[in-house]
Structure formats: C-alpha cells, structure tokens
C-alpha cells in the first residue's frame, strides 16, 4: 500500500499460488443469463469491436471454440460465496473502498481493447494465460466511433504473460490491454471512489432528509425594512443577503459526516434483494443455533462502524444502545464477517444484542453458521446455508 497503492503498477507473480477460478466457465455463463446480473459481451471479430449488454441466454453467447470474444460479469461476489471469499482476501483495503469482483472469460485473442480505468484494479489471473501490456501515457483520448472505451493511440511500455495465481495491480489511468492466450479467466477486484460532486450532493440530501439543516418551524422570513417597489418581479437584494445568512448558519460536524458516510457507503447496490429465511427460527431457537454454529454476514451485507455508530445495509445503530460489551463483538463481526459460536455465547445474555441480531437474521442480512465460500465449504451460496440452519 505504501509504495504502490494509487501510485504505480505492480506485477506480483504467484500472488495467490494454486488459485482456482471461483466459478467454472459454465457457472459464469449461467450467471450471465440471469437478468439480476450485470454482464457484457465484447467481440473483436474481423478486427471490429462490438459490445452488447446482458443478460445472455446460453445459446446467445458465441461458441467457446470461436476466437476473440470475451464475457464480463460484474458483481459476482453478490451472487456467489466463493467469489465473495476471494474478494474478502482484498480486505487489506478498507471496505469503504472495496467495490466488487468482476470475472471475465475470454477465448484465444479475446480482450476489451486498450483502455484505461478511472479506478484502481487488481487483475488476478485465475485460469489460462493472458498477455498484459501497459503504458503510462498522457494521451488518454478515446476512439469516438466505438461502443466501448478504446484508446486512440496505445503506447505500451511493459509486457507480461500472466498465469494462474499471477496478479497485476493498476492505479487509475494507466493504459492497459489484456489479450487471452488460449481460453482464460481473469478476476478484476475493483474499488469505489465517489466523485467529489457525488459526495457533496449525497451529503446535502442526507442532511435534508434527516432534517439536520432545518430551522425552528416558527422562524419565518422577515423584512420590516422592505420599501414599496416599482419593479415587483425583481428579487430584492436584501432578500438574497438575508437568506445567505440563514444558509450560512446551517452547520455540520464530523459526527454528521461520519453518519452520512456510514449510511451512504453501506447502502446495498440497487440490484441487491435480501432473501429472508423461508422458515425463520424464533429468537430462542436462533440464539441456541447461533451459540452452536456462530453467525456470518450474508455475502451481500455491508457492515461498517465508527466510534459512535454501526451501519448495516444503509441503516444506523448507535453503539450506546447496544452496550459496550456488544461493541467489541459486533465490530469483530464487521471486521471478520463472522462471529464464532464461543463469542456468540458471551453475547447471548445481552438481550438488546440478540434481539438486534435476530432482526438482522430475519431480514436475511446474517445467517447462522460458519463462513461460507471457503474451499473447504464447497456449498454454493447462502440459500443452502439458510436451509440448513432453518
Ligand atoms: C478483462 O478482464 O478482460 C478486462 C479487465 C480490465 O482491463 O479492466
Ligand atoms: Co481495465
């Protein structure tokens, strides 16, 4: 992080030795057929770039025997626990910055063309080989005639062939082009970096919604010095000045900023729908089961915290309301995305916490059971986990 993050590219040979693709080719194709999943097909047939958005029925994808096409599936971590487990290995970067895991599948010669991205990315080769060329060029002008971002002039300076387990880190705005050598799969670990404009606008919405910016209801605008006018349509200068001073008294502090960020950054993506357990355990049953198996965050759950609050999927809970003993274990649940049975037992006589955790369980935000998606738990997804727990 000190030497490379947001600064310069880094090639790491065998960053994750013995890596296996989190999903097989057919599983990826199946995801691409799902209309809740964001996917793109990029083809470079007869030297012509084309792009289409998914979903793609299985028979709508070119044959794996055909050269020069690639399928990109975004947000795979939201749909598969193994993908989520791989994304979790990148939590040396704060969750507030981590975005998603994209998986691309390409046939020989496939790629998305030379381009640059506005966000940091780790490109992890998980199957087959890909030749990457990168350059630090200043000229980032794009071809205007294409449906995807392709650089007008690509000036590669370095070149490597990545094999499974090898990884390339690229900070924003580094030109790059990855071309499959034979069939291959690459995982892109992506980051989120809201624009300053977006942050400001969202913060102001947040203040307005929370009524933080509101004034006492009886404090109405007054203008005892207003004179009779001959230009009635003209906004009075004194009105502008007076409203300016009202607005200048709208203030906020770091508490508001933290609470805004917690709610905003933990908000689920619009495509996310949680699946509450079909036959939920009642609170006593839930406590008993969780005391035996622990609890884990659903792969889609965002849980963040600061010194004052806990933020789960866009909602805020005050630490002062859950108690100090709980703070330790709930922040551990947030950091590890899992709380083992022993820890849960120490929590279980704090009824405010168990009630809260039971509520999260009923919303489908947490599940009873050990972390899912690690290679030793080959189970596919949390639905099965919930069924078992229920
Ligand atoms: C790919 O995986 O084919 C493209 C990833 C990227 O260049 O950002
Ligand atoms: Co890229």
Short mmCIF file of C-alpha atoms and ligand atoms in Angstrom, two decimals:
data_model
loop_
_atom_site.label_atom_id
_atom_site.label_comp_id
_atom_site.label_asym_id
_atom_site.label_seq_id
_atom_site.Cartn_x
_atom_site.Cartn_y
_atom_site.Cartn_z
CA UNK A 1 0.00 0.00 0.00
CA UNK A 2 2.76 2.40 0.96
CA UNK A 3 4.70 2.02 -2.25
CA UNK A 4 2.15 1.20 -4.91
CA UNK A 5 -1.46 1.96 -3.94
CA UNK A 6 -2.73 4.81 -6.16
CA UNK A 7 0.88 5.40 -7.25
CA UNK A 8 2.29 2.84 -9.65
CA UNK A 9 1.62 -0.54 -11.25
CA UNK A 10 2.85 -3.72 -9.62
CA UNK A 11 3.17 -7.20 -11.05
CA UNK A 12 3.05 -9.93 -8.40
CA UNK A 13 3.97 -13.36 -9.68
CA UNK A 14 2.13 -16.07 -7.76
CA UNK A 15 0.27 -13.62 -5.55
CA UNK A 16 -2.16 -16.46 -4.82
CA UNK A 17 -0.45 -19.76 -5.69
CA UNK A 18 -2.74 -22.71 -6.51
CA UNK A 19 -5.62 -20.36 -7.16
CA UNK A 20 -8.70 -21.89 -8.69
CA UNK A 21 -11.28 -19.94 -10.63
CA UNK A 22 -14.06 -19.21 -8.12
CA UNK A 23 -16.58 -20.21 -10.79
CA UNK A 24 -16.29 -22.56 -13.72
CA UNK A 25 -16.97 -21.38 -17.26
CA UNK A 26 -20.47 -22.85 -17.36
CA UNK A 27 -21.35 -21.36 -13.98
CA UNK A 28 -20.23 -17.96 -15.26
CA UNK A 29 -22.36 -18.37 -18.39
CA UNK A 30 -25.30 -19.30 -16.17
CA UNK A 31 -24.87 -16.09 -14.17
CA UNK A 32 -24.72 -14.08 -17.38
CA UNK A 33 -28.15 -15.46 -18.28
CA UNK A 34 -29.65 -14.05 -15.08
CA UNK A 35 -31.32 -10.66 -15.51
CA UNK A 36 -30.31 -9.65 -11.96
CA UNK A 37 -26.65 -9.88 -13.01
CA UNK A 38 -24.75 -7.20 -14.91
CA UNK A 39 -22.84 -8.64 -17.85
CA UNK A 40 -21.28 -7.53 -21.15
CA UNK A 41 -20.13 -9.34 -24.24
CA UNK A 42 -17.23 -7.82 -26.16
CA UNK A 43 -16.33 -9.28 -29.54
CA UNK A 44 -13.47 -8.46 -31.85
CA UNK A 45 -14.47 -10.44 -34.89
CA UNK A 46 -12.81 -9.42 -38.18
CA UNK A 47 -11.00 -6.58 -36.35
CA UNK A 48 -14.28 -4.91 -35.41
CA UNK A 49 -15.07 -4.03 -31.79
CA UNK A 50 -18.64 -4.67 -30.65
CA UNK A 51 -20.30 -4.67 -27.29
CA UNK A 52 -23.64 -5.92 -26.02
CA UNK A 53 -25.19 -5.85 -22.56
CA UNK A 54 -26.61 -8.98 -20.92
CA UNK A 55 -28.50 -10.99 -19.88
CA UNK A 56 -27.35 -13.62 -22.38
CA UNK A 57 -29.25 -16.88 -22.81
CA UNK A 58 -26.75 -19.74 -23.11
CA UNK A 59 -27.33 -20.03 -26.88
CA UNK A 60 -26.78 -16.28 -27.37
CA UNK A 61 -23.09 -16.44 -26.49
CA UNK A 62 -20.59 -17.27 -29.25
CA UNK A 63 -19.14 -20.76 -29.06
CA UNK A 64 -16.09 -21.23 -26.82
CA UNK A 65 -14.44 -22.63 -29.94
CA UNK A 66 -14.65 -19.23 -31.66
CA UNK A 67 -11.72 -16.79 -31.27
CA UNK A 68 -11.64 -13.22 -29.97
CA UNK A 69 -14.61 -12.72 -27.69
CA UNK A 70 -14.94 -12.04 -24.00
CA UNK A 71 -17.76 -12.14 -21.47
CA UNK A 72 -17.50 -9.83 -18.45
CA UNK A 73 -19.67 -10.49 -15.41
CA UNK A 74 -19.81 -7.72 -12.80
CA UNK A 75 -20.50 -8.06 -9.05
CA UNK A 76 -20.04 -11.83 -8.94
CA UNK A 77 -19.41 -11.52 -5.17
CA UNK A 78 -23.11 -10.66 -4.74
CA UNK A 79 -24.17 -13.93 -6.32
CA UNK A 80 -21.65 -16.50 -5.20
CA UNK A 81 -19.99 -17.17 -1.84
CA UNK A 82 -16.73 -18.39 -3.41
CA UNK A 83 -16.42 -15.11 -5.29
CA UNK A 84 -17.19 -13.21 -2.08
CA UNK A 85 -14.48 -15.24 -0.28
CA UNK A 86 -11.97 -14.21 -2.95
CA UNK A 87 -12.99 -10.56 -2.67
CA UNK A 88 -12.51 -10.86 1.11
CA UNK A 89 -8.82 -11.54 0.54
CA UNK A 90 -8.52 -7.93 -0.57
CA UNK A 91 -9.86 -6.51 2.67
CA UNK A 92 -6.42 -5.09 3.46
CA UNK A 93 -8.10 -2.16 1.72
CA UNK A 94 -10.97 -0.72 3.81
CA UNK A 95 -14.45 -1.99 2.94
CA UNK A 96 -15.43 1.62 2.34
CA UNK A 97 -13.27 1.48 -0.82
CA UNK A 98 -13.79 -2.10 -1.94
CA UNK A 99 -16.34 -2.40 -4.74
CA UNK A 100 -16.79 -5.73 -6.43
CA UNK A 101 -15.37 -8.78 -8.10
CA UNK A 102 -15.74 -8.94 -11.86
CA UNK A 103 -14.90 -12.13 -13.72
CA UNK A 104 -14.04 -12.17 -17.40
CA UNK A 105 -13.93 -15.21 -19.61
CA UNK A 106 -12.14 -14.91 -22.95
CA UNK A 107 -11.33 -17.16 -25.86
CA UNK A 108 -7.97 -17.00 -27.61
CA UNK A 109 -7.23 -13.46 -28.76
CA UNK A 110 -10.12 -12.07 -26.66
CA UNK A 111 -9.98 -8.84 -24.68
CA UNK A 112 -11.69 -5.48 -24.35
CA UNK A 113 -9.09 -3.47 -26.26
CA UNK A 114 -6.51 -0.99 -24.99
CA UNK A 115 -8.17 1.36 -22.50
CA UNK A 116 -7.78 2.96 -19.09
CA UNK A 117 -9.96 2.79 -16.00
CA UNK A 118 -10.77 5.57 -13.54
CA UNK A 119 -10.46 3.22 -10.56
CA UNK A 120 -7.75 1.06 -9.04
CA UNK A 121 -7.87 -2.59 -10.04
CA UNK A 122 -6.19 -5.86 -9.17
CA UNK A 123 -6.19 -8.15 -12.21
CA UNK A 124 -5.83 -11.68 -10.93
CA UNK A 125 -5.34 -14.45 -13.46
CA UNK A 126 -7.35 -17.48 -12.35
CA UNK A 127 -7.37 -19.72 -15.41
CA UNK A 128 -5.25 -19.93 -18.56
CA UNK A 129 -2.91 -17.18 -19.73
CA UNK A 130 -3.32 -13.54 -20.59
CA UNK A 131 -0.76 -11.16 -22.11
CA UNK A 132 -0.93 -7.74 -20.50
CA UNK A 133 0.67 -4.65 -21.97
CA UNK A 134 0.62 -1.41 -20.02
CA UNK A 135 1.75 2.18 -20.53
CA UNK A 136 1.78 5.39 -18.54
CA UNK A 137 0.83 7.56 -21.49
CA UNK A 138 -0.61 11.05 -21.03
CA UNK A 139 -2.77 10.93 -24.14
CA UNK A 140 -5.92 9.17 -22.97
CA UNK A 141 -8.14 10.17 -25.88
CA UNK A 142 -10.63 7.51 -26.89
CA UNK A 143 -11.93 6.36 -30.24
CA UNK A 144 -15.26 8.06 -30.75
CA UNK A 145 -16.61 5.53 -33.24
CA UNK A 146 -16.85 2.56 -30.88
CA UNK A 147 -19.42 1.31 -28.36
CA UNK A 148 -16.67 0.72 -25.78
CA UNK A 149 -13.72 2.66 -24.38
CA UNK A 150 -10.75 2.03 -26.67
CA UNK A 151 -7.70 4.31 -26.76
CA UNK A 152 -6.92 6.12 -29.99
CA UNK A 153 -3.19 5.61 -29.55
CA UNK A 154 -1.87 2.93 -27.26
CA UNK A 155 1.81 3.15 -26.37
CA UNK A 156 2.68 0.08 -24.29
CA UNK A 157 5.89 0.24 -22.29
CA UNK A 158 5.84 -3.07 -20.48
CA UNK A 159 4.50 -6.51 -21.24
CA UNK A 160 3.97 -9.73 -19.31
CA UNK A 161 2.15 -13.01 -19.71
CA UNK A 162 0.17 -13.79 -16.56
CA UNK A 163 -0.52 -17.35 -15.48
CA UNK A 164 -2.95 -18.59 -12.82
CA UNK A 165 -2.05 -17.02 -9.46
CA UNK A 166 -0.22 -14.04 -11.02
CA UNK A 167 -1.68 -10.61 -10.39
CA UNK A 168 -1.26 -7.13 -11.80
CA UNK A 169 -2.20 -4.05 -9.78
CA UNK A 170 -3.00 -0.90 -11.73
CA UNK A 171 -3.71 2.53 -10.25
CA UNK A 172 -6.27 4.69 -12.08
CA UNK A 173 -5.49 5.99 -15.58
CA UNK A 174 -2.78 3.52 -16.57
CA UNK A 175 -3.37 2.42 -20.15
CA UNK A 176 -3.65 -1.36 -20.44
CA UNK A 177 -4.61 -4.15 -22.79
CA UNK A 178 -5.02 -7.80 -21.85
CA UNK A 179 -5.24 -10.40 -24.58
CA UNK A 180 -6.11 -14.02 -23.85
CA UNK A 181 -3.58 -16.62 -24.98
CA UNK A 182 -5.90 -19.55 -25.35
CA UNK A 183 -9.04 -19.71 -23.23
CA UNK A 184 -8.66 -17.76 -19.98
CA UNK A 185 -10.38 -16.26 -16.97
CA UNK A 186 -9.36 -13.11 -15.10
CA UNK A 187 -10.78 -11.72 -11.87
CA UNK A 188 -10.83 -7.93 -11.50
CA UNK A 189 -11.01 -6.70 -7.94
CA UNK A 190 -12.47 -3.23 -8.28
CA UNK A 191 -12.70 -0.24 -5.97
CA UNK A 192 -15.17 2.54 -5.49
CA UNK A 193 -14.18 6.17 -5.45
CA UNK A 194 -17.19 8.50 -5.46
CA UNK A 195 -16.61 11.81 -7.18
CA UNK A 196 -16.39 14.92 -5.04
CA UNK A 197 -19.56 16.18 -6.72
CA UNK A 198 -21.41 12.97 -5.86
CA UNK A 199 -20.23 13.09 -2.23
CA UNK A 200 -21.29 16.70 -1.81
CA UNK A 201 -24.70 16.16 -3.38
CA UNK A 202 -25.35 12.97 -1.40
CA UNK A 203 -24.29 14.63 1.83
CA UNK A 204 -26.68 17.53 1.26
CA UNK A 205 -29.54 15.09 0.51
CA UNK A 206 -28.67 13.27 3.69
CA UNK A 207 -28.74 16.46 5.77
CA UNK A 208 -32.05 17.50 4.25
CA UNK A 209 -33.62 14.08 4.77
CA UNK A 210 -32.52 13.93 8.38
CA UNK A 211 -33.78 17.43 8.98
CA UNK A 212 -30.31 18.40 10.20
CA UNK A 213 -30.46 21.53 8.14
CA UNK A 214 -33.91 22.51 9.33
CA UNK A 215 -34.56 25.55 11.45
CA UNK A 216 -37.29 26.11 14.03
CA UNK A 217 -40.65 26.00 12.22
CA UNK A 218 -41.78 29.35 13.61
CA UNK A 219 -38.71 31.23 12.41
CA UNK A 220 -40.21 32.82 9.28
CA UNK A 221 -38.54 35.15 6.86
CA UNK A 222 -38.99 38.80 7.95
CA UNK A 223 -38.42 42.09 6.12
CA UNK A 224 -39.60 45.03 8.21
CA UNK A 225 -37.40 47.37 6.18
CA UNK A 226 -38.91 46.44 2.78
CA UNK A 227 -39.90 49.57 0.85
CA UNK A 228 -42.54 49.92 -1.86
CA UNK A 229 -41.13 48.86 -5.28
CA UNK A 230 -41.70 49.80 -8.91
CA UNK A 231 -40.01 46.61 -10.22
CA UNK A 232 -42.05 43.92 -8.46
CA UNK A 233 -40.56 40.97 -10.38
CA UNK A 234 -37.04 41.75 -9.27
CA UNK A 235 -35.66 39.63 -6.42
CA UNK A 236 -34.79 42.06 -3.64
CA UNK A 237 -31.05 42.22 -2.94
CA UNK A 238 -31.81 42.33 0.78
CA UNK A 239 -33.72 39.03 0.49
CA UNK A 240 -30.73 37.34 -1.14
CA UNK A 241 -28.47 38.70 1.55
CA UNK A 242 -30.77 37.66 4.39
CA UNK A 243 -31.22 34.10 3.00
CA UNK A 244 -27.44 33.93 2.60
CA UNK A 245 -27.02 34.47 6.29
CA UNK A 246 -29.71 31.88 7.10
CA UNK A 247 -27.88 29.34 4.93
CA UNK A 248 -24.52 30.23 6.42
CA UNK A 249 -25.87 29.16 9.77
CA UNK A 250 -26.54 25.62 8.51
CA UNK A 251 -23.64 23.80 10.06
CA UNK A 252 -22.48 20.24 10.41
CA UNK A 253 -19.72 18.44 12.18
CA UNK A 254 -17.66 15.31 11.86
CA UNK A 255 -20.46 13.29 13.52
CA UNK A 256 -22.82 14.17 10.68
CA UNK A 257 -20.15 13.39 8.12
CA UNK A 258 -19.38 10.01 9.70
CA UNK A 259 -23.06 9.10 9.99
CA UNK A 260 -23.62 10.14 6.35
CA UNK A 261 -20.66 8.08 5.13
CA UNK A 262 -21.68 5.04 7.14
CA UNK A 263 -25.22 5.09 5.76
CA UNK A 264 -24.18 6.00 2.21
CA UNK A 265 -21.31 3.53 1.89
CA UNK A 266 -23.18 0.63 3.48
CA UNK A 267 -26.24 1.12 1.26
CA UNK A 268 -26.72 -2.07 -0.82
CA UNK A 269 -26.39 -1.77 -4.61
CA UNK A 270 -29.76 -1.22 -6.30
CA UNK A 271 -29.80 -4.78 -7.67
CA UNK A 272 -29.49 -6.34 -4.21
CA UNK A 273 -32.50 -8.03 -2.67
CA UNK A 274 -32.04 -9.93 0.53
CA UNK A 275 -33.75 -13.26 0.93
CA UNK A 276 -35.23 -13.66 4.39
CA UNK A 277 -35.16 -17.27 5.63
CA UNK A 278 -38.20 -19.21 4.43
CA UNK A 279 -38.94 -20.67 7.86
CA UNK A 280 -37.24 -18.32 10.28
CA UNK A 281 -36.14 -19.55 13.70
CA UNK A 282 -37.72 -17.71 16.60
CA UNK A 283 -35.38 -15.72 18.81
CA UNK A 284 -34.78 -18.51 21.33
CA UNK A 285 -34.09 -21.04 18.58
CA UNK A 286 -31.86 -18.55 16.81
CA UNK A 287 -29.81 -17.97 19.98
CA UNK A 288 -29.47 -21.71 20.54
CA UNK A 289 -28.33 -22.40 16.97
CA UNK A 290 -26.00 -19.42 16.83
CA UNK A 291 -24.44 -20.48 20.16
CA UNK A 292 -23.53 -23.75 18.45
CA UNK A 293 -22.53 -22.57 14.99
CA UNK A 294 -21.80 -18.85 15.17
CA UNK A 295 -23.17 -16.29 12.74
CA UNK A 296 -21.86 -14.91 9.46
CA UNK A 297 -22.74 -11.91 7.36
CA UNK A 298 -24.65 -12.67 4.20
CA UNK A 299 -22.30 -12.16 1.24
CA UNK A 300 -24.27 -9.07 0.20
CA UNK A 301 -24.32 -7.40 3.62
CA UNK A 302 -22.34 -4.24 4.18
CA UNK A 303 -21.49 -3.68 7.84
CA UNK A 304 -19.33 -0.69 8.79
CA UNK A 305 -18.73 1.09 12.05
CA UNK A 306 -17.06 4.09 13.63
CA UNK A 307 -16.61 5.19 17.22
CA UNK A 308 -20.26 6.20 17.62
CA UNK A 309 -22.34 4.03 15.32
CA UNK A 310 -22.75 0.80 13.46
CA UNK A 311 -24.06 0.91 9.88
CA UNK A 312 -25.68 -2.08 8.28
CA UNK A 313 -27.07 -2.02 4.75
CA UNK A 314 -27.75 1.70 4.91
CA UNK A 315 -29.17 1.75 8.44
CA UNK A 316 -27.63 3.20 11.55
CA UNK A 317 -27.48 1.74 15.09
CA UNK A 318 -25.93 3.60 17.98
CA UNK A 319 -23.30 1.80 19.99
CA UNK A 320 -24.75 3.48 23.07
CA UNK A 321 -27.93 1.50 22.50
CA UNK A 322 -26.32 -1.91 22.14
CA UNK A 323 -23.94 -1.59 25.09
CA UNK A 324 -20.19 -1.64 25.37
CA UNK A 325 -19.72 -5.40 25.70
CA UNK A 326 -21.56 -5.89 22.44
CA UNK A 327 -19.45 -3.26 20.73
CA UNK A 328 -16.40 -5.46 20.82
CA UNK A 329 -18.11 -8.49 19.31
CA UNK A 330 -20.22 -6.66 16.77
CA UNK A 331 -17.19 -4.80 15.46
CA UNK A 332 -15.45 -8.16 15.25
CA UNK A 333 -18.42 -9.47 13.26
CA UNK A 334 -18.00 -6.47 10.95
CA UNK A 335 -14.25 -6.93 10.52
CA UNK A 336 -14.23 -10.72 10.16
CA UNK A 337 -17.71 -11.03 8.63
CA UNK A 338 -18.15 -13.93 11.04
CA UNK A 339 -18.62 -14.43 14.78
CA UNK A 340 -17.79 -17.86 16.13
CA UNK A 341 -20.02 -19.82 18.49
CA UNK A 342 -17.92 -19.08 21.61
CA UNK A 343 -18.08 -15.35 21.02
CA UNK A 344 -21.79 -15.55 20.35
CA UNK A 345 -22.32 -17.27 23.71
CA UNK A 346 -20.70 -14.34 25.55
CA UNK A 347 -23.13 -12.05 23.74
CA UNK A 348 -26.19 -14.17 24.26
CA UNK A 349 -27.26 -12.76 27.62
CA UNK A 350 -27.36 -9.21 26.28
CA UNK A 351 -30.93 -9.24 25.10
CA UNK A 352 -30.67 -5.96 23.18
CA UNK A 353 -27.94 -7.52 21.03
CA UNK A 354 -29.57 -10.86 20.46
CA UNK A 355 -32.78 -9.07 19.52
CA UNK A 356 -30.85 -6.96 17.04
CA UNK A 357 -29.01 -9.95 15.57
CA UNK A 358 -32.27 -11.87 15.32
CA UNK A 359 -33.78 -8.95 13.45
CA UNK A 360 -30.82 -8.97 11.03
CA UNK A 361 -31.24 -12.72 10.62
CA UNK A 362 -34.92 -12.31 9.81
CA UNK A 363 -34.05 -9.67 7.22
CA UNK A 364 -31.63 -12.10 5.54
CA UNK A 365 -28.64 -9.91 6.45
CA UNK A 366 -26.89 -12.54 8.55
CA UNK A 367 -27.05 -16.31 8.68
CA UNK A 368 -26.41 -18.96 11.27
CA UNK A 369 -23.30 -21.00 10.50
CA UNK A 370 -19.60 -20.83 9.71
CA UNK A 371 -18.14 -18.63 6.95
CA UNK A 372 -19.33 -19.79 3.55
CA UNK A 373 -17.43 -19.97 0.30
CA UNK A 374 -14.04 -21.11 1.56
CA UNK A 375 -12.69 -24.04 -0.47
CA UNK A 376 -13.40 -26.47 2.41
CA UNK A 377 -17.08 -25.49 2.29
CA UNK A 378 -17.95 -26.22 -1.30
CA UNK A 379 -21.61 -25.28 -0.72
CA UNK A 380 -22.91 -22.92 -3.36
CA UNK A 381 -24.33 -19.84 -1.82
CA UNK A 382 -26.18 -18.91 1.29
CA UNK A 383 -29.57 -20.27 0.28
CA UNK A 384 -28.34 -23.72 1.16
CA UNK A 385 -26.82 -22.36 4.38
CA UNK A 386 -30.13 -20.86 5.41
CA UNK A 387 -31.98 -24.07 4.60
CA UNK A 388 -29.58 -26.00 6.81
CA UNK A 389 -29.82 -23.52 9.62
CA UNK A 390 -33.59 -23.43 9.40
C1 LIG B 1 -10.75 -8.13 -18.67
O1 LIG B 1 -10.75 -8.81 -17.65
O2 LIG B 1 -10.79 -8.63 -19.79
C2 LIG B 1 -10.71 -6.64 -18.61
C3 LIG B 1 -10.33 -6.09 -17.32
C4 LIG B 1 -9.76 -4.71 -17.48
O3 LIG B 1 -8.95 -4.45 -18.34
O4 LIG B 1 -10.09 -3.81 -16.70
CO1 LIG B 2 -9.31 -2.16 -17.47
#
